[in-house]
Short mmCIF file of C-alpha atoms in Angstrom, two decimals:
data_model
loop_
_atom_site.label_atom_id
_atom_site.label_comp_id
_atom_site.label_asym_id
_atom_site.label_seq_id
_atom_site.Cartn_x
_atom_site.Cartn_y
_atom_site.Cartn_z
CA UNK O 1 -141.93 89.86 -72.36
CA UNK O 2 -143.11 91.76 -69.30
CA UNK O 3 -142.94 90.45 -65.74
CA UNK O 4 -146.73 90.27 -65.43
CA UNK O 5 -147.06 88.14 -68.57
CA UNK O 6 -144.26 85.78 -67.48
CA UNK O 7 -145.80 85.46 -64.01
CA UNK O 8 -149.16 84.53 -65.53
CA UNK O 9 -147.56 81.93 -67.79
CA UNK O 10 -145.61 80.38 -64.91
CA UNK O 11 -148.78 80.26 -62.80
CA UNK O 12 -150.68 78.66 -65.68
CA UNK O 13 -147.90 76.09 -66.08
CA UNK O 14 -147.95 75.14 -62.42
CA UNK O 15 -151.74 74.80 -62.39
CA UNK O 16 -151.53 72.81 -65.64
CA UNK O 17 -149.22 70.26 -63.98
CA UNK O 18 -151.59 70.02 -61.03
CA UNK O 19 -154.62 69.55 -63.32
CA UNK O 20 -152.94 67.07 -65.67
CA UNK O 21 -151.57 64.86 -62.89
CA UNK O 22 -154.42 65.14 -60.37
CA UNK O 23 -157.59 65.42 -62.45
CA UNK O 24 -156.65 63.80 -65.76
CA UNK O 25 -154.29 61.29 -64.09
CA UNK O 26 -151.67 61.88 -66.78
CA UNK O 27 -148.25 60.44 -65.94
CA UNK O 28 -146.09 62.98 -64.14
CA UNK O 29 -143.22 62.76 -66.64
CA UNK O 30 -145.47 63.46 -69.63
CA UNK O 31 -147.19 66.33 -67.84
CA UNK O 32 -143.88 67.89 -66.80
CA UNK O 33 -142.39 67.54 -70.28
CA UNK O 34 -145.41 69.04 -72.08
CA UNK O 35 -145.71 71.94 -69.67
CA UNK O 36 -141.95 72.59 -69.70
CA UNK O 37 -141.95 72.79 -73.50
CA UNK O 38 -144.98 75.10 -73.45
CA UNK O 39 -143.42 77.43 -70.88
CA UNK O 40 -140.03 77.43 -72.63
CA UNK O 41 -141.47 78.31 -76.04
CA UNK O 42 -143.68 81.08 -74.63
CA UNK O 43 -141.07 82.76 -72.42
CA UNK O 44 -137.55 81.97 -73.68
CA UNK O 45 -135.69 82.77 -76.92
CA UNK O 46 -136.37 80.00 -79.44
CA UNK O 47 -132.68 79.11 -79.84
CA UNK O 48 -132.32 78.36 -76.09
CA UNK O 49 -135.39 76.15 -75.63
CA UNK O 50 -133.81 72.79 -76.46
CA UNK O 51 -130.57 73.45 -74.56
CA UNK O 52 -132.48 74.63 -71.47
CA UNK O 53 -134.70 71.54 -71.39
CA UNK O 54 -131.78 69.18 -71.95
CA UNK O 55 -129.65 70.93 -69.35
CA UNK O 56 -132.36 70.84 -66.70
CA UNK O 57 -133.06 67.15 -67.27
CA UNK O 58 -129.42 66.13 -67.63
CA UNK O 59 -128.05 68.07 -64.66
CA UNK O 60 -130.67 66.61 -62.34
CA UNK O 61 -130.04 63.09 -63.59
CA UNK O 62 -126.28 63.55 -63.19
CA UNK O 63 -126.61 64.72 -59.59
CA UNK O 64 -129.00 62.04 -58.33
CA UNK O 65 -128.88 59.06 -60.70
CA UNK O 66 -126.34 56.84 -58.96
CA UNK O 67 -127.62 57.72 -55.50
CA UNK O 68 -131.21 56.73 -56.23
CA UNK O 69 -130.16 53.47 -57.93
CA UNK O 70 -127.80 52.47 -55.12
CA UNK O 71 -130.37 53.47 -52.51
CA UNK O 72 -132.93 51.23 -54.22
CA UNK O 73 -130.46 48.33 -54.24
CA UNK O 74 -129.94 48.66 -50.50
CA UNK O 75 -133.69 48.82 -49.93
CA UNK O 76 -134.42 45.73 -52.01
CA UNK O 77 -131.69 43.76 -50.24
CA UNK O 78 -133.04 44.72 -46.81
CA UNK O 79 -136.53 43.70 -47.89
CA UNK O 80 -135.64 40.35 -49.47
CA UNK O 81 -133.42 39.15 -46.67
CA UNK O 82 -135.72 40.12 -43.81
CA UNK O 83 -133.20 42.65 -42.50
CA UNK O 84 -135.96 45.18 -41.84
CA UNK O 85 -137.69 42.60 -39.64
CA UNK O 86 -134.43 42.01 -37.77
CA UNK O 87 -134.09 45.75 -37.18
CA UNK O 88 -137.68 45.98 -35.95
CA UNK O 89 -137.36 42.94 -33.69
CA UNK O 90 -134.16 44.30 -32.19
CA UNK O 91 -135.74 47.67 -31.46
CA UNK O 92 -138.88 45.99 -30.05
CA UNK O 93 -136.71 43.86 -27.75
CA UNK O 94 -135.28 47.08 -26.31
CA UNK O 95 -138.55 48.99 -26.01
CA UNK O 96 -140.90 46.14 -25.01
CA UNK O 97 -144.37 45.36 -26.33
CA UNK O 98 -145.93 48.17 -24.29
CA UNK O 99 -143.89 50.60 -26.34
CA UNK O 100 -144.57 48.95 -29.68
CA UNK O 101 -145.66 52.26 -31.23
CA UNK O 102 -142.30 53.78 -30.33
CA UNK O 103 -140.62 50.67 -31.73
CA UNK O 104 -142.39 50.90 -35.09
CA UNK O 105 -141.65 54.65 -35.22
CA UNK O 106 -137.93 54.15 -34.60
CA UNK O 107 -137.89 51.29 -37.12
CA UNK O 108 -139.56 53.47 -39.75
CA UNK O 109 -137.19 56.37 -39.07
CA UNK O 110 -134.03 54.24 -39.36
CA UNK O 111 -135.05 52.09 -42.31
CA UNK O 112 -136.49 55.16 -44.03
CA UNK O 113 -133.06 56.76 -44.29
CA UNK O 114 -132.11 54.82 -47.46
CA UNK O 115 -135.55 53.42 -48.43
CA UNK O 116 -138.28 55.47 -50.14
CA UNK O 117 -141.30 55.97 -47.92
CA UNK O 118 -143.75 54.04 -50.09
CA UNK O 119 -141.43 51.03 -50.34
CA UNK O 120 -140.67 51.21 -46.64
CA UNK O 121 -144.34 51.24 -45.76
CA UNK O 122 -145.11 48.28 -48.00
CA UNK O 123 -142.24 46.35 -46.41
CA UNK O 124 -143.18 47.19 -42.81
CA UNK O 125 -147.00 47.39 -42.99
CA UNK O 126 -147.39 43.77 -41.90
CA UNK O 127 -145.14 44.49 -38.95
CA UNK O 128 -147.35 47.44 -37.95
CA UNK O 129 -150.41 45.17 -38.00
CA UNK O 130 -148.59 42.57 -35.93
CA UNK O 131 -147.50 45.15 -33.34
CA UNK O 132 -151.04 46.56 -33.22
CA UNK O 133 -152.58 43.14 -32.61
CA UNK O 134 -150.01 42.14 -29.98
CA UNK O 135 -150.22 45.37 -28.00
CA UNK O 136 -153.95 46.10 -28.63
CA UNK O 137 -153.04 49.56 -29.91
CA UNK O 138 -155.39 51.07 -32.56
CA UNK O 139 -154.17 50.22 -36.04
CA UNK O 140 -154.91 53.77 -37.20
CA UNK O 141 -152.35 55.05 -34.68
CA UNK O 142 -149.74 52.37 -35.41
CA UNK O 143 -150.05 52.79 -39.18
CA UNK O 144 -149.77 56.59 -38.93
CA UNK O 145 -146.70 56.40 -36.67
CA UNK O 146 -144.99 54.15 -39.22
CA UNK O 147 -146.09 56.27 -42.18
CA UNK O 148 -144.99 59.60 -40.69
CA UNK O 149 -141.66 58.31 -39.38
CA UNK O 150 -140.80 57.15 -42.91
CA UNK O 151 -142.19 60.38 -44.38
CA UNK O 152 -140.21 62.69 -42.08
CA UNK O 153 -136.85 61.54 -43.42
CA UNK O 154 -138.16 61.16 -46.99
CA UNK O 155 -138.88 64.89 -47.24
CA UNK O 156 -135.67 66.14 -45.64
CA UNK O 157 -132.74 63.79 -46.20
CA UNK O 158 -130.76 62.53 -49.21
CA UNK O 159 -130.68 60.06 -50.95
CA UNK O 160 -134.42 60.72 -51.27
CA UNK O 161 -134.91 62.34 -54.67
CA UNK O 162 -136.56 65.64 -53.72
CA UNK O 163 -134.02 66.59 -51.07
CA UNK O 164 -131.19 65.32 -53.25
CA UNK O 165 -132.17 67.28 -56.35
CA UNK O 166 -133.01 70.46 -54.43
CA UNK O 167 -129.66 70.31 -52.63
CA UNK O 168 -127.94 70.14 -56.01
CA UNK O 169 -129.95 73.08 -57.35
CA UNK O 170 -129.27 75.32 -54.36
CA UNK O 171 -125.72 74.08 -53.80
CA UNK O 172 -125.66 72.44 -50.38
CA UNK O 173 -123.15 70.00 -48.91
CA UNK O 174 -124.93 66.63 -48.69
CA UNK O 175 -123.19 65.54 -45.51
CA UNK O 176 -124.25 68.68 -43.69
CA UNK O 177 -127.79 68.27 -45.05
CA UNK O 178 -127.98 64.69 -43.76
CA UNK O 179 -126.94 65.82 -40.28
CA UNK O 180 -129.32 68.77 -40.23
CA UNK O 181 -132.13 66.79 -41.88
CA UNK O 182 -131.99 64.05 -39.25
CA UNK O 183 -131.90 66.66 -36.51
CA UNK O 184 -135.06 68.39 -37.76
CA UNK O 185 -136.85 65.20 -38.82
CA UNK O 186 -136.90 64.02 -35.20
CA UNK O 187 -139.25 66.76 -33.88
CA UNK O 188 -141.42 66.28 -36.97
CA UNK O 189 -141.79 62.55 -36.32
CA UNK O 190 -142.42 63.17 -32.62
CA UNK O 191 -145.06 65.80 -33.36
CA UNK O 192 -146.85 63.35 -35.68
CA UNK O 193 -146.65 60.66 -32.99
CA UNK O 194 -148.30 62.85 -30.34
CA UNK O 195 -150.88 64.28 -32.75
CA UNK O 196 -151.96 60.90 -34.13
CA UNK O 197 -152.23 59.55 -30.58
CA UNK O 198 -154.51 62.47 -29.76
CA UNK O 199 -156.60 61.86 -32.90
CA UNK O 200 -157.36 58.22 -32.01
CA UNK O 201 -158.13 58.90 -28.38
CA UNK O 202 -161.74 58.14 -27.42
CA UNK O 203 -162.63 57.29 -31.03
CA UNK O 204 -162.83 53.50 -30.59
CA UNK O 205 -160.46 52.78 -33.46
CA UNK O 206 -159.78 49.03 -33.25
CA UNK O 207 -156.42 47.26 -33.21
CA UNK O 208 -155.53 44.91 -36.04
CA UNK O 209 -157.98 42.02 -35.76
CA UNK O 210 -155.66 39.20 -36.72
CA UNK O 211 -151.93 39.00 -36.09
CA UNK O 212 -150.46 39.30 -39.55
CA UNK O 213 -146.88 38.21 -39.04
CA UNK O 214 -144.65 39.41 -41.88
CA UNK O 215 -142.07 36.73 -41.10
CA UNK O 216 -142.27 34.80 -44.36
CA UNK O 217 -138.62 34.15 -43.63
CA UNK O 218 -138.27 31.96 -40.55
CA UNK O 219 -136.93 33.72 -37.48
CA UNK O 220 -133.76 31.64 -37.31
CA UNK O 221 -133.02 32.53 -40.94
CA UNK O 222 -133.14 36.28 -40.37
CA UNK O 223 -129.83 38.15 -40.55
CA UNK O 224 -128.37 39.52 -37.33
CA UNK O 225 -129.33 43.00 -36.21
CA UNK O 226 -125.74 44.18 -36.60
CA UNK O 227 -125.49 43.01 -40.20
CA UNK O 228 -128.94 44.49 -40.91
CA UNK O 229 -127.96 47.92 -39.60
CA UNK O 230 -124.61 48.12 -41.41
CA UNK O 231 -125.89 48.93 -44.97
CA UNK O 232 -127.82 51.88 -43.52
CA UNK O 233 -125.43 53.22 -40.91
CA UNK O 234 -122.05 52.87 -42.67
CA UNK O 235 -122.89 55.06 -45.73
CA UNK O 236 -124.43 57.73 -43.51
CA UNK O 237 -121.39 57.75 -41.23
CA UNK O 238 -118.97 57.95 -44.16
CA UNK O 239 -120.79 60.89 -45.77
CA UNK O 240 -121.22 62.68 -42.45
CA UNK O 241 -117.63 62.06 -41.34
CA UNK O 242 -116.22 63.50 -44.55
CA UNK O 243 -118.40 66.60 -44.15
CA UNK O 244 -117.21 67.10 -40.58
CA UNK O 245 -113.58 66.74 -41.65
CA UNK O 246 -114.15 69.31 -44.40
CA UNK O 247 -115.35 71.84 -41.80
CA UNK O 248 -111.93 71.73 -40.13
CA UNK O 249 -109.78 71.09 -43.19
CA UNK O 250 -111.19 73.10 -46.07
CA UNK O 251 -107.98 72.76 -48.09
CA UNK O 252 -108.02 68.96 -47.87
CA UNK O 253 -104.37 68.81 -46.84
CA UNK O 254 -104.63 66.37 -43.92
CA UNK O 255 -104.07 62.62 -44.19
CA UNK O 256 -107.48 61.82 -42.67
CA UNK O 257 -109.19 63.90 -45.35
CA UNK O 258 -107.32 62.06 -48.10
CA UNK O 259 -108.30 58.72 -46.55
CA UNK O 260 -112.03 59.59 -46.44
CA UNK O 261 -112.23 61.79 -49.54
CA UNK O 262 -113.40 59.00 -51.86
CA UNK O 263 -115.33 56.72 -49.43
CA UNK O 264 -117.11 59.80 -48.06
CA UNK O 265 -118.43 60.85 -51.45
CA UNK O 266 -122.18 60.02 -51.44
CA UNK O 267 -121.95 57.87 -54.59
CA UNK O 268 -119.15 55.69 -53.21
CA UNK O 269 -120.59 55.65 -49.67
CA UNK O 270 -123.87 54.23 -50.98
CA UNK O 271 -121.96 51.82 -53.22
CA UNK O 272 -120.26 50.52 -50.06
CA UNK O 273 -123.73 50.20 -48.53
CA UNK O 274 -124.79 48.09 -51.51
CA UNK O 275 -121.81 45.77 -51.02
CA UNK O 276 -122.63 45.39 -47.32
CA UNK O 277 -126.28 44.67 -48.14
CA UNK O 278 -125.27 41.87 -50.50
CA UNK O 279 -123.66 40.03 -47.57
CA UNK O 280 -127.19 39.67 -46.19
CA UNK O 281 -128.22 37.45 -49.10
CA UNK O 282 -128.38 33.77 -48.18
CA UNK O 283 -127.27 32.77 -51.68
CA UNK O 284 -124.36 34.93 -52.69
CA UNK O 285 -124.23 33.82 -56.29
CA UNK O 286 -124.39 36.04 -59.36
CA UNK O 287 -128.00 35.05 -60.09
CA UNK O 288 -129.23 36.21 -56.66
CA UNK O 289 -127.30 39.46 -56.90
CA UNK O 290 -128.52 40.14 -60.42
CA UNK O 291 -132.09 39.59 -59.24
CA UNK O 292 -131.62 42.34 -56.62
CA UNK O 293 -129.98 44.66 -59.15
CA UNK O 294 -132.74 44.11 -61.72
CA UNK O 295 -135.56 44.81 -59.29
CA UNK O 296 -133.80 47.90 -57.93
CA UNK O 297 -133.17 49.34 -61.40
CA UNK O 298 -136.79 48.70 -62.39
CA UNK O 299 -137.98 50.48 -59.25
CA UNK O 300 -135.52 53.36 -59.55
CA UNK O 301 -136.23 54.03 -63.24
CA UNK O 302 -139.61 55.77 -62.91
CA UNK O 303 -138.38 57.76 -59.91
CA UNK O 304 -135.31 58.93 -61.82
CA UNK O 305 -137.36 59.99 -64.83
CA UNK O 306 -139.95 61.96 -62.85
CA UNK O 307 -137.30 63.61 -60.68
CA UNK O 308 -135.21 64.64 -63.70
CA UNK O 309 -138.35 65.94 -65.41
CA UNK O 310 -139.04 68.03 -62.30
CA UNK O 311 -135.52 69.44 -62.60
CA UNK O 312 -136.22 70.23 -66.27
CA UNK O 313 -139.35 72.18 -65.36
CA UNK O 314 -137.47 73.95 -62.61
CA UNK O 315 -134.69 74.97 -65.02
CA UNK O 316 -137.22 76.50 -67.41
CA UNK O 317 -138.80 78.48 -64.56
CA UNK O 318 -135.37 79.65 -63.46
CA UNK O 319 -134.47 80.81 -66.98
CA UNK O 320 -137.63 82.94 -67.19
CA UNK O 321 -136.15 85.19 -64.48
CA UNK O 322 -139.35 85.24 -62.47
CA UNK O 323 -137.61 84.04 -59.32
CA UNK O 324 -135.22 86.98 -59.30
CA UNK O 325 -138.04 89.41 -60.00
CA UNK O 326 -140.18 87.95 -57.24
CA UNK O 327 -137.22 88.17 -54.89
CA UNK O 328 -136.89 91.88 -55.55
CA UNK O 329 -140.57 92.37 -54.77
CA UNK O 330 -140.17 90.45 -51.51
CA UNK O 331 -137.02 92.29 -50.49
CA UNK O 332 -137.45 94.05 -47.19
CA UNK O 333 -140.68 92.24 -46.31
CA UNK O 334 -138.93 90.07 -43.73
CA UNK O 335 -140.60 87.01 -45.24
CA UNK O 336 -137.29 85.13 -45.37
CA UNK O 337 -137.74 81.42 -44.70
CA UNK O 338 -141.52 81.69 -44.95
CA UNK O 339 -141.28 82.04 -48.75
CA UNK O 340 -139.73 78.63 -49.57
CA UNK O 341 -141.92 76.99 -46.95
CA UNK O 342 -145.20 78.37 -48.29
CA UNK O 343 -144.36 77.76 -51.96
CA UNK O 344 -143.43 74.12 -51.27
CA UNK O 345 -146.52 73.63 -49.10
CA UNK O 346 -148.85 75.00 -51.78
CA UNK O 347 -147.22 72.90 -54.48
CA UNK O 348 -147.36 69.75 -52.35
CA UNK O 349 -150.96 70.17 -51.25
CA UNK O 350 -152.13 70.98 -54.75
CA UNK O 351 -150.39 68.33 -56.86
CA UNK O 352 -149.44 65.59 -54.39
CA UNK O 353 -145.76 64.92 -55.07
CA UNK O 354 -143.28 66.03 -52.43
CA UNK O 355 -140.47 65.51 -54.94
CA UNK O 356 -142.01 67.77 -57.59
CA UNK O 357 -142.92 70.35 -54.93
CA UNK O 358 -139.42 70.68 -53.48
CA UNK O 359 -137.58 70.61 -56.83
CA UNK O 360 -139.87 73.28 -58.34
CA UNK O 361 -139.57 75.42 -55.22
CA UNK O 362 -135.77 75.13 -55.20
CA UNK O 363 -135.54 76.36 -58.78
CA UNK O 364 -138.05 79.12 -58.13
CA UNK O 365 -136.35 80.59 -55.04
CA UNK O 366 -132.71 80.15 -56.10
CA UNK O 367 -132.49 83.67 -57.58
CA UNK O 368 -134.22 85.09 -54.48
CA UNK O 369 -131.86 83.71 -51.85
CA UNK O 370 -129.55 86.72 -51.64
CA UNK O 371 -132.46 89.15 -51.58
CA UNK O 372 -134.27 87.15 -48.89
CA UNK O 373 -131.10 87.16 -46.77
CA UNK O 374 -130.53 83.46 -47.32
CA UNK O 375 -127.49 83.60 -49.57
CA UNK O 376 -124.98 82.33 -47.00
CA UNK O 377 -124.19 78.64 -46.56
CA UNK O 378 -126.30 78.57 -43.40
CA UNK O 379 -129.11 80.49 -45.09
CA UNK O 380 -129.22 78.02 -47.98
CA UNK O 381 -129.35 75.11 -45.57
CA UNK O 382 -132.23 76.66 -43.64
CA UNK O 383 -134.05 77.46 -46.90
CA UNK O 384 -133.61 73.82 -47.94
CA UNK O 385 -135.04 72.57 -44.64
CA UNK O 386 -137.95 75.02 -44.93
CA UNK O 387 -138.78 73.60 -48.34
CA UNK O 388 -138.59 70.10 -46.91
CA UNK O 389 -141.04 71.08 -44.18
CA UNK O 390 -143.37 72.58 -46.76
CA UNK O 391 -143.20 69.46 -48.93
CA UNK O 392 -144.62 67.40 -46.05
CA UNK O 393 -147.98 69.12 -46.02
CA UNK O 394 -150.56 68.10 -46.78
CA UNK O 395 -150.43 64.47 -47.92
CA UNK O 396 -153.96 63.56 -48.98
CA UNK O 397 -155.89 61.87 -51.78
CA UNK O 398 -153.74 63.24 -54.63
CA UNK O 399 -150.59 61.70 -53.11
CA UNK O 400 -149.78 58.10 -54.09
CA UNK O 401 -148.27 57.52 -50.63
CA UNK O 402 -151.69 58.26 -49.09
CA UNK O 403 -153.19 55.35 -51.05
CA UNK O 404 -150.30 53.05 -50.16
CA UNK O 405 -151.01 53.69 -46.47
CA UNK O 406 -154.76 53.24 -46.83
CA UNK O 407 -154.48 50.08 -48.94
CA UNK O 408 -151.75 48.23 -47.05
CA UNK O 409 -153.06 49.10 -43.59
CA UNK O 410 -156.70 48.41 -44.46
CA UNK O 411 -157.84 51.81 -43.13
CA UNK O 412 -160.84 53.54 -44.70
CA UNK O 413 -160.32 56.87 -46.45
CA UNK O 414 -162.03 58.95 -43.74
CA UNK O 415 -159.76 57.52 -41.03
CA UNK O 416 -156.63 57.95 -43.14
CA UNK O 417 -157.51 61.58 -43.83
CA UNK O 418 -158.39 62.30 -40.22
CA UNK O 419 -155.36 60.67 -38.58
CA UNK O 420 -152.58 60.49 -41.18
CA UNK O 421 -153.24 63.58 -43.35
CA UNK O 422 -153.75 65.85 -40.34
CA UNK O 423 -150.48 64.51 -38.89
CA UNK O 424 -148.56 65.59 -42.01
CA UNK O 425 -149.94 69.10 -41.56
CA UNK O 426 -148.80 69.19 -37.95
CA UNK O 427 -145.34 67.77 -38.66
CA UNK O 428 -144.72 70.25 -41.48
CA UNK O 429 -145.61 73.19 -39.26
CA UNK O 430 -143.52 71.86 -36.35
CA UNK O 431 -140.45 71.26 -38.54
CA UNK O 432 -140.70 74.74 -40.05
CA UNK O 433 -141.13 76.29 -36.60
CA UNK O 434 -137.97 74.51 -35.42
CA UNK O 435 -136.09 75.72 -38.51
CA UNK O 436 -137.31 79.30 -38.02
CA UNK O 437 -136.38 79.33 -34.31
CA UNK O 438 -132.94 77.95 -35.18
CA UNK O 439 -132.46 80.73 -37.72
CA UNK O 440 -132.76 83.30 -34.94
CA UNK O 441 -129.57 81.92 -33.40
CA UNK O 442 -127.68 80.85 -36.54
CA UNK O 443 -128.12 83.88 -38.79
#
């Protein structure tokens, strides 16, 4: 089949996913499966269709399954025990009430490292209302600061499913990606902070009317700040430390490498985080632990399925060869990092899911990396970060996270679009700009 025909079929498939999920509200997994089968049968040899679909689904599940489940367990434990409130209260005690917006932003950024953005927002939305009421800061600003601080790490850093799956597809060291992702998420969160503050200025947006304290757990029953931070910080340090050791000891011959080789593996690092999070439980019996495990598995299941289905669709696209062909056409254009950024941005804006956008983009550009001058380890990392920046923009009415923010903050749709959605556009552009400027010095 000719390149033009394959390109048309791939384009039709992408638009079909967008139409099925956005307009017809079909479940993402079903839409991805149907479209993947259609594209595979119309572009690939018949005897490779089943193996390609199974490989795409299975490989993605193998690379992210444990990480998403363990990440969910940590998140549920932090929620149930009030650890997120302890973290927020600790940060607020250091910043003061006058800097409550900074406090909620830092809280969102830290707790968002292992917790999915929608879960994190649901957990912390009451806290945002409380901070807004106490400090008389517009709720639209406070809610957006929380939402974008959670969102910045969600789009760039494992164990969040999009970044995790795309890193596996492109072949990137997770420890290095965590370090780089945090580094580039900071300017994105700051840009959203300043932009949302500008958007509420002189608009008479009110603060939260009634203090809505989230402290269902009494203050004296909350876990200590130290114990609350440990399930988040320890896994990240273990993964990062192993990656740093690997930079200096590529052969793995040193004693320190052998000591951290297993604990520094992302699966075992997060498993350690789960164990630490269980110490937060007031009742440390099997029934309480099983309750956490059950809720986490129930929450992780749909995310795992959709993410693996996105990997399946990406594998089919990769096998069509269109990515390699497109790369040859783009060779010499100097487009470089702009290609993964724009593809992810278009996919995100059109169909709503950052996870689907970044996984599809990763599969699409993988064959182009060498041609685009991004084949080195550094180039792949920068391409990954560019996709993450693209997957931030624009979060609007076709994104479930948009509705979580609107519903749990009590903001009307117009305000959410004006303040929050515009902030995701700004943060995506700022993160990509930082990545592009960095590439001038690193490549």
